[in-house]
PDB file of C-alpha atoms in Angstrom:
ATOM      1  CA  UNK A 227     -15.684  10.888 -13.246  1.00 64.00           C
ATOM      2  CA  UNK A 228     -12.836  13.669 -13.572  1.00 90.00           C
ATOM      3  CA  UNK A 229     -11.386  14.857  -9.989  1.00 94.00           C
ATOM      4  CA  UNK A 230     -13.096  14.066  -6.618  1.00 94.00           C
ATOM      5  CA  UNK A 231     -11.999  15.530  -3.223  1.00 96.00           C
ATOM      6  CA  UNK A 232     -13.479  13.838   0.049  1.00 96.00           C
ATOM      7  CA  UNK A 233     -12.469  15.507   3.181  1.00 96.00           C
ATOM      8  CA  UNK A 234     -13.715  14.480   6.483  1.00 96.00           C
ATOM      9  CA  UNK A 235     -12.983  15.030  10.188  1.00 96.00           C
ATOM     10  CA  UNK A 236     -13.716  11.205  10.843  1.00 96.00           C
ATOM     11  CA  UNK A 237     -13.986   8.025   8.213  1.00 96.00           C
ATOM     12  CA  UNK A 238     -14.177   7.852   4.964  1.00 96.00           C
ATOM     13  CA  UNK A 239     -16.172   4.593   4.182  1.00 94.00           C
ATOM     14  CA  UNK A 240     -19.183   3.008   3.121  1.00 92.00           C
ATOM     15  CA  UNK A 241     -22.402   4.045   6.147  1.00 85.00           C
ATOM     16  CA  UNK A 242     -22.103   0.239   6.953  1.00 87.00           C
ATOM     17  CA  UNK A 243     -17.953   0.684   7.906  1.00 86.00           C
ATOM     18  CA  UNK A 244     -16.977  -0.941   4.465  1.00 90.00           C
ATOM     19  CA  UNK A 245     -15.660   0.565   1.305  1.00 94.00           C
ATOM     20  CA  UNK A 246     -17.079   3.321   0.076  1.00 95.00           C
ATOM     21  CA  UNK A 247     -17.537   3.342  -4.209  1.00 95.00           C
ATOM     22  CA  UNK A 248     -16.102   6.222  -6.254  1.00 95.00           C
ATOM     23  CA  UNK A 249     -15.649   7.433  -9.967  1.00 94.00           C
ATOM     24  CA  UNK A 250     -12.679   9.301 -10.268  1.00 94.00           C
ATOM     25  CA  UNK A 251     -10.167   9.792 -12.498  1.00 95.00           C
ATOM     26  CA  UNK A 252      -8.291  11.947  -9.867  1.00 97.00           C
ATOM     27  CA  UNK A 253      -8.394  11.486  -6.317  1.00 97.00           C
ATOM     28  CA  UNK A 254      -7.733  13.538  -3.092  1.00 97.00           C
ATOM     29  CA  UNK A 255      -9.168  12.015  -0.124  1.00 97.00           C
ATOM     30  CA  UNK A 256      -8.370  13.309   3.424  1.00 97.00           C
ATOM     31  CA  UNK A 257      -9.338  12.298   6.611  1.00 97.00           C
ATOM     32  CA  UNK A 258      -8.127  14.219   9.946  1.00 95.00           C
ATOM     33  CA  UNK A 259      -9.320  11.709  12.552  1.00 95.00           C
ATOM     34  CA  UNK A 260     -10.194   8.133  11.380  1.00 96.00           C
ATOM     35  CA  UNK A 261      -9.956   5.951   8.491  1.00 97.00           C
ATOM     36  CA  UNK A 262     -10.270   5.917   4.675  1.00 97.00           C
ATOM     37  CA  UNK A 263     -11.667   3.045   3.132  1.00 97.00           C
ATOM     38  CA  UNK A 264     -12.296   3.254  -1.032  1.00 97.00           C
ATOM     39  CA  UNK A 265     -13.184   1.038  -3.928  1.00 97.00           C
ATOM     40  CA  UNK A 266     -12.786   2.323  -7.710  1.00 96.00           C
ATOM     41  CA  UNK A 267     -14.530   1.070 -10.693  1.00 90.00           C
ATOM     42  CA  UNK A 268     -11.497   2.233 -13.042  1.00 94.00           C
ATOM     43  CA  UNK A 269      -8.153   3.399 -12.931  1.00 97.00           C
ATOM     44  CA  UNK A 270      -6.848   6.231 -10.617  1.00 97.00           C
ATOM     45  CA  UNK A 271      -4.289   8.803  -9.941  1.00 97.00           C
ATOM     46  CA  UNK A 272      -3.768   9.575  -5.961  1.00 97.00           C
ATOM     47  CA  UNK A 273      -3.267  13.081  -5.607  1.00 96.00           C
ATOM     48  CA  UNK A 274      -2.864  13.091  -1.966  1.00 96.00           C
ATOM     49  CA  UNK A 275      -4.405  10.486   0.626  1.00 97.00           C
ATOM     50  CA  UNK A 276      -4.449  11.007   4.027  1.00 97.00           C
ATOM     51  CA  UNK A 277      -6.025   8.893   6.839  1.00 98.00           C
ATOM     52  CA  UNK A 278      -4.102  10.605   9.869  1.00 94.00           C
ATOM     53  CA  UNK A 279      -5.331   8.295  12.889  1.00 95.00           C
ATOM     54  CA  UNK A 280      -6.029   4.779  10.467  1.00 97.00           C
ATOM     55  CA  UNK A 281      -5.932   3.568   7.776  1.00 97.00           C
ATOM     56  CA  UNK A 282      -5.533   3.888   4.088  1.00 98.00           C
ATOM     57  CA  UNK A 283      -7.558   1.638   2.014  1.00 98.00           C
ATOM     58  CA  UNK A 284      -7.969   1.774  -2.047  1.00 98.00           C
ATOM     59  CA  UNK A 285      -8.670  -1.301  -4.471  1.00 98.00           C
ATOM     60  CA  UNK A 286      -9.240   0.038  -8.181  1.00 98.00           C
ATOM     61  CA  UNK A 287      -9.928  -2.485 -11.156  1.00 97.00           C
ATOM     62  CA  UNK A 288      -7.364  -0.013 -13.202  1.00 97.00           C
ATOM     63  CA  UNK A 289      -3.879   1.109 -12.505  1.00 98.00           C
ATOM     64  CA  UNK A 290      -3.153   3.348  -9.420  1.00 98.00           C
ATOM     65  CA  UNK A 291      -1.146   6.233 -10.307  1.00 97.00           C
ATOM     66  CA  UNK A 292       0.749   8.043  -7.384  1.00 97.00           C
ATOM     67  CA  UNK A 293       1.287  11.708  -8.109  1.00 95.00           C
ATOM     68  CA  UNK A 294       1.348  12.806  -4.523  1.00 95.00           C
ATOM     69  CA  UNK A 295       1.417  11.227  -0.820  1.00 96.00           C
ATOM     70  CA  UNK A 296      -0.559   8.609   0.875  1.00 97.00           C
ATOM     71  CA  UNK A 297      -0.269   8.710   4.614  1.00 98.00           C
ATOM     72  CA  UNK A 298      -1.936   6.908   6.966  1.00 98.00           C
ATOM     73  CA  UNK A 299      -1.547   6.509  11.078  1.00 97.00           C
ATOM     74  CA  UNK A 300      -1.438   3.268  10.468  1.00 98.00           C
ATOM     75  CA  UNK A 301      -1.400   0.349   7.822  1.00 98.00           C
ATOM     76  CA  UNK A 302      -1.739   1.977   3.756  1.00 98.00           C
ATOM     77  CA  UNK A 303      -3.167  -0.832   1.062  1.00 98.00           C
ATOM     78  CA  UNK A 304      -3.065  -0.409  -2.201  1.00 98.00           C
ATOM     79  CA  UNK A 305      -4.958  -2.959  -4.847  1.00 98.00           C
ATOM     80  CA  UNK A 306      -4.981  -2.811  -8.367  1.00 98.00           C
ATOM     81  CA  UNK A 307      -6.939  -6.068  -9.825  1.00 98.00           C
ATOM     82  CA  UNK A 308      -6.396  -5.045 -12.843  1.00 97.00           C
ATOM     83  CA  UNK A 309      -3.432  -3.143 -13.609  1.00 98.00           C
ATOM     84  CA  UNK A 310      -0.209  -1.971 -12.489  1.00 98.00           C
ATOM     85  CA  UNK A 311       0.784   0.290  -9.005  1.00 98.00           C
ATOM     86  CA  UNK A 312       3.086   3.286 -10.409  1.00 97.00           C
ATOM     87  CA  UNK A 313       5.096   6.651  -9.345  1.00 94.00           C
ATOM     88  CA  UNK A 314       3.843   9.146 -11.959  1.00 89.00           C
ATOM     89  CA  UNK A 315       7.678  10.667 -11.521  1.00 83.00           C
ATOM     90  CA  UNK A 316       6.709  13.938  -9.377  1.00 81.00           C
ATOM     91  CA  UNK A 317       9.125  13.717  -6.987  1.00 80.00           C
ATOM     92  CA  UNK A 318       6.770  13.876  -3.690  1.00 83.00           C
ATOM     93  CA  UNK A 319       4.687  10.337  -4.302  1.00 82.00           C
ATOM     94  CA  UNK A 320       5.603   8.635  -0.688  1.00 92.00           C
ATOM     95  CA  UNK A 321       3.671   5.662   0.632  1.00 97.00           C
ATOM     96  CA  UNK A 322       3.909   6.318   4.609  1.00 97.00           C
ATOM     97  CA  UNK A 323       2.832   4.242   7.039  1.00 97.00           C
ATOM     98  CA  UNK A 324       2.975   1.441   9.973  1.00 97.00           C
ATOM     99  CA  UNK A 325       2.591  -1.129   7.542  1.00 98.00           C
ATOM    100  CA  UNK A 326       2.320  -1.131   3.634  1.00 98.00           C
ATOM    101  CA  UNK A 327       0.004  -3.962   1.624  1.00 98.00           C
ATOM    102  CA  UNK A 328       0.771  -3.290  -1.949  1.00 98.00           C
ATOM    103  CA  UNK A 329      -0.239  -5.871  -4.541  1.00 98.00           C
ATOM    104  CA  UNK A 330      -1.035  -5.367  -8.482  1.00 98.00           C
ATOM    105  CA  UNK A 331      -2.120  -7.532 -11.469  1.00 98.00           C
ATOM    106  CA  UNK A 332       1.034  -6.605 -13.003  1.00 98.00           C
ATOM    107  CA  UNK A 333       3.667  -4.693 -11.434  1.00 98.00           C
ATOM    108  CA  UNK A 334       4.414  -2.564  -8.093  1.00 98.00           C
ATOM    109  CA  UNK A 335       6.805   0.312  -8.670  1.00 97.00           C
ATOM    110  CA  UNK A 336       9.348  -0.333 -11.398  1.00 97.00           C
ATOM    111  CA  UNK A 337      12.787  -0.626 -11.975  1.00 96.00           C
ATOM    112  CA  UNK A 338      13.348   2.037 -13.514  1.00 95.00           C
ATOM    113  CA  UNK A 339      11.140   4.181 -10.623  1.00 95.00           C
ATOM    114  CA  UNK A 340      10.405   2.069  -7.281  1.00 96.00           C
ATOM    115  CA  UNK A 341       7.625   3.432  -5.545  1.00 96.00           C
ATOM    116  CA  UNK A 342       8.987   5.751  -2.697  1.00 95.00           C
ATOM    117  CA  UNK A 343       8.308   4.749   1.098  1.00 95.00           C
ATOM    118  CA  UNK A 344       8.552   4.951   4.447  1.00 95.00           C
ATOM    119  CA  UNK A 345       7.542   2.010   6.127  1.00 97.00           C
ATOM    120  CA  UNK A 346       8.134  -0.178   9.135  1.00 97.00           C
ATOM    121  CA  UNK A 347       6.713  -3.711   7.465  1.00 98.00           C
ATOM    122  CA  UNK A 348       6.350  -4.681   3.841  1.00 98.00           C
ATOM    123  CA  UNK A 349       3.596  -7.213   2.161  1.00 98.00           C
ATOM    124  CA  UNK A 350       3.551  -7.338  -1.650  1.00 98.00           C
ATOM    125  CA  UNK A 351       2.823  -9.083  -4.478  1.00 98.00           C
ATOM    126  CA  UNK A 352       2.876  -8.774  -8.147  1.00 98.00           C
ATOM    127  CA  UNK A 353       0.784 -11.154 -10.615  1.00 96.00           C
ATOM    128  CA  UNK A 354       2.833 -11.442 -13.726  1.00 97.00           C
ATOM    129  CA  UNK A 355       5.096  -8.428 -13.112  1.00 98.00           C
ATOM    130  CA  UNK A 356       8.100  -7.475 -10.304  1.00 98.00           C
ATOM    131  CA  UNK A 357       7.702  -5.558  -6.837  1.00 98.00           C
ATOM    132  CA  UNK A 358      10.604  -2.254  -6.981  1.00 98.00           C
ATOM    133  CA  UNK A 359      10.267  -0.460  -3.398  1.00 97.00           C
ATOM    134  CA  UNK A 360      13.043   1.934  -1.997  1.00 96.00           C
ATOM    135  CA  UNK A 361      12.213   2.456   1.654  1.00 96.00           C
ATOM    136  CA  UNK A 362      13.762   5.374   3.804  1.00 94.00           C
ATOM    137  CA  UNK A 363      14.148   3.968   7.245  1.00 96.00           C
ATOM    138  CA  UNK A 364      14.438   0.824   8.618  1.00 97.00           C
ATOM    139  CA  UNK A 365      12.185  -2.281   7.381  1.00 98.00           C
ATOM    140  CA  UNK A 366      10.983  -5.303   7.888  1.00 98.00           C
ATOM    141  CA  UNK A 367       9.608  -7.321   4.645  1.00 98.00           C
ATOM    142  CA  UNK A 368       7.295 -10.058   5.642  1.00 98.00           C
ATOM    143  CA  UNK A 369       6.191 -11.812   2.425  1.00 98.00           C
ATOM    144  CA  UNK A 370       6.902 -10.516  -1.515  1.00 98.00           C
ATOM    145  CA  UNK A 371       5.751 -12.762  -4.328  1.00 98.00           C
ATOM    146  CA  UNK A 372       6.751 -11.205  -8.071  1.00 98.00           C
ATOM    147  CA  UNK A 373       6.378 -12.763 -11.184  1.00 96.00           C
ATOM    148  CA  UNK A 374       9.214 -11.637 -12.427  1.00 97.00           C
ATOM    149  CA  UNK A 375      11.777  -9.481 -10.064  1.00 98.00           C
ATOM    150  CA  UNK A 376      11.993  -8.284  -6.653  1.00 98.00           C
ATOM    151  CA  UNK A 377      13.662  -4.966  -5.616  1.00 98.00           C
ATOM    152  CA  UNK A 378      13.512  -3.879  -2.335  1.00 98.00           C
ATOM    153  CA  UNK A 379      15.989  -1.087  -0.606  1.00 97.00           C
ATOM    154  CA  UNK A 380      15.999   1.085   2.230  1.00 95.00           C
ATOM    155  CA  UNK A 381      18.328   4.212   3.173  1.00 94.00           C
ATOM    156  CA  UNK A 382      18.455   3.793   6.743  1.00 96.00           C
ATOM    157  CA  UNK A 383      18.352   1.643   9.549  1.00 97.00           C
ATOM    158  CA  UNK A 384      18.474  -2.946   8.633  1.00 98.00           C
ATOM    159  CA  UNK A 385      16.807  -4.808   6.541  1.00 98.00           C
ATOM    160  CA  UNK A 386      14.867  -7.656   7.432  1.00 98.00           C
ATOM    161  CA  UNK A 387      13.704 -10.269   5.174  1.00 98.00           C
ATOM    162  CA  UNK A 388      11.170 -13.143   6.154  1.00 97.00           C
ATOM    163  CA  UNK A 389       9.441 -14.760   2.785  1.00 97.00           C
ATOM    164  CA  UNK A 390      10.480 -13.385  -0.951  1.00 98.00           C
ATOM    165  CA  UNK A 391       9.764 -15.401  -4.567  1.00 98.00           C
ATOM    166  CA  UNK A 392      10.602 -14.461  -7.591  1.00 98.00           C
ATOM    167  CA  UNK A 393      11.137 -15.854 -10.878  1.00 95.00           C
ATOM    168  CA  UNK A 394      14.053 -14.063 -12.370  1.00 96.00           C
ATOM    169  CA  UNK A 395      15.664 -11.889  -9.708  1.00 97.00           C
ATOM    170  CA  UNK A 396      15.699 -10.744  -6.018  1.00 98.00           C
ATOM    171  CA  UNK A 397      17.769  -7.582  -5.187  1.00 98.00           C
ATOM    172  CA  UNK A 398      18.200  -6.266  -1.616  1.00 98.00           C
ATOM    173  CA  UNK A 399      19.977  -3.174  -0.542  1.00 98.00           C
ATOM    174  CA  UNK A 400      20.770  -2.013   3.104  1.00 98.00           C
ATOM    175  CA  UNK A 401      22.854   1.237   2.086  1.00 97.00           C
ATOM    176  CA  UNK A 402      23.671   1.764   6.081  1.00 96.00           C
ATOM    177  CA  UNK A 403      22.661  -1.016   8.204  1.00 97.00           C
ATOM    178  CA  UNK A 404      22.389  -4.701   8.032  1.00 97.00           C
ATOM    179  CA  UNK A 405      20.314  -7.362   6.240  1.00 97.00           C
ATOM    180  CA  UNK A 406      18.823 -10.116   8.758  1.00 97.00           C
ATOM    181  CA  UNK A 407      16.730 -13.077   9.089  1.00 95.00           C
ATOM    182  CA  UNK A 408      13.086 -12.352   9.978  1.00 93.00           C
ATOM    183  CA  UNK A 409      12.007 -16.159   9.713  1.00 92.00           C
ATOM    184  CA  UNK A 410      14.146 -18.273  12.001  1.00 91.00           C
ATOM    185  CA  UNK A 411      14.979 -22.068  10.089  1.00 90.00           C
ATOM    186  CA  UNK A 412      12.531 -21.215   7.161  1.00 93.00           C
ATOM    187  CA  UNK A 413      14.372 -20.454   3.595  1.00 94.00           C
ATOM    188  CA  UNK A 414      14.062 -16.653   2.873  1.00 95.00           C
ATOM    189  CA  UNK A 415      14.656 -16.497  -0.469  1.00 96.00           C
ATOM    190  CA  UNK A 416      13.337 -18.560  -3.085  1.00 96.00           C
ATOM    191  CA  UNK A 417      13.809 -18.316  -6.992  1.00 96.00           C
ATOM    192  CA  UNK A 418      13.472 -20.088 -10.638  1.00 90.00           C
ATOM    193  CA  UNK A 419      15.745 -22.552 -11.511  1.00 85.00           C
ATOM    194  CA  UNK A 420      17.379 -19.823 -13.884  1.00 87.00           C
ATOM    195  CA  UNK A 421      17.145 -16.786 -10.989  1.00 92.00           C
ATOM    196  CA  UNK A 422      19.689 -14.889  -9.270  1.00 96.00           C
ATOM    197  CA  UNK A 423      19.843 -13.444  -6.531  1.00 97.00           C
ATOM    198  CA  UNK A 424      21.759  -9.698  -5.367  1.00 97.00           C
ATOM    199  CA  UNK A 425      22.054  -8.762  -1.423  1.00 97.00           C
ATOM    200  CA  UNK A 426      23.827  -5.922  -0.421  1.00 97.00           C
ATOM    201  CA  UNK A 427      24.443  -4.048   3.317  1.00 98.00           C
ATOM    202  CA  UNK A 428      26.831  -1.681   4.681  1.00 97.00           C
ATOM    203  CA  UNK A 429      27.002  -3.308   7.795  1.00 95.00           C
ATOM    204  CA  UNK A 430      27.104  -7.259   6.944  1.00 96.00           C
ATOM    205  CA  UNK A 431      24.371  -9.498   5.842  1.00 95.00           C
ATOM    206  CA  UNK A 432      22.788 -12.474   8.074  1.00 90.00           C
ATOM    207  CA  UNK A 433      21.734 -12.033  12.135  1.00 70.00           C
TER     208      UNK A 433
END
């Protein structure tokens, strides 16, 4: 399919409460009062997504291109089995919501263009690529796995980092507050024997 627009009062979903199948090479989907829960058969571009009172779901066997926002009220996942998760370079793509599940085939976000957010909690992985996420308040990453490298920054607010891997680098940026421990006596970081690793925080780095 070329463009599809689904706008609803309540879910978006399968009539059973699972994942409803779509075609589109474009996608708006908008939902004012519940959830949005979608499965594509290719690759996408997110034009806008909204689920304003739960969540945001979308799994595509292609790459998911985000051209515009996806907002949900509360957690946003985005799966790409197949391909890569990527900020077409608009300048308004923002991943917002309570929690953000974001894993690709490849990569999530890239160095060059991390995928915009704004976020309380991070989950991520990447298959044989990095994860590249610049958050705008305050966050807490529970697990990233890459393949390759890990970027994760936020603007605002401490950082706090429970379980990251990578196999060539992990970079962490708190440009105004702290980076702490979210996982007590358990390592946080973990690399390849020929990995480095890069923290940086305004305000110190450790609890």
């Amino acid at each position: 399919g070329d463009r599809v627009t689904l706008l609803a009062n309540d879910d978006i979903e399968s009539a059973s409460g699972g994942v409803a199948r779509i075609d589109a090479a474009r996608l708006r989907a908008e939902s004012k009062l519940g959830s949005v829960q979608l499965l594509e058969a290719t690759a996408v571009e997110v034009i806008n997504a909204l689920a304003q009172n739960g969540r945001f779901r979308l799994q595509a066997s292609g790459e998911i291109q985000l051209s515009g926002p996806v907002t949900a009220g509360a957690q946003v996942q985005l799966t790409s089995t197949g391909g890569a998760i990527t900020d077409t370079g608009s300048g308004v793509a923002l991943i917002r919501g309570t929690r953000g599940v974001l894993e690709a085939a490849t990569d999530v976000g890239s160095a060059a263009r991390p995928l915009s957010s704004r976020l309380d909690a991070l989950f991520s992985e990447a298959g044989t690529g990095g994860v590249f996420v610049a958050n705008q308040t305050a966050l807490f990453v529970e697990h990233v796995r890459a393949g390759t490298s890990i970027f994760v920054g936020n603007l605002a607010g401490d950082l706090g980092i429970a379980d990251l891997t990578a196999g060539n680098t992990i970079e962490l940026i708190a440009a105004t507050g702290r980076i702490t421990d979210g996982n007590g006596a358990a390592d946080n970081l973990a690399l390849g024997a020929q990995g480095t690793a890069r923290l940086r925080a305004a305000s110190g780095i450790g609890s």
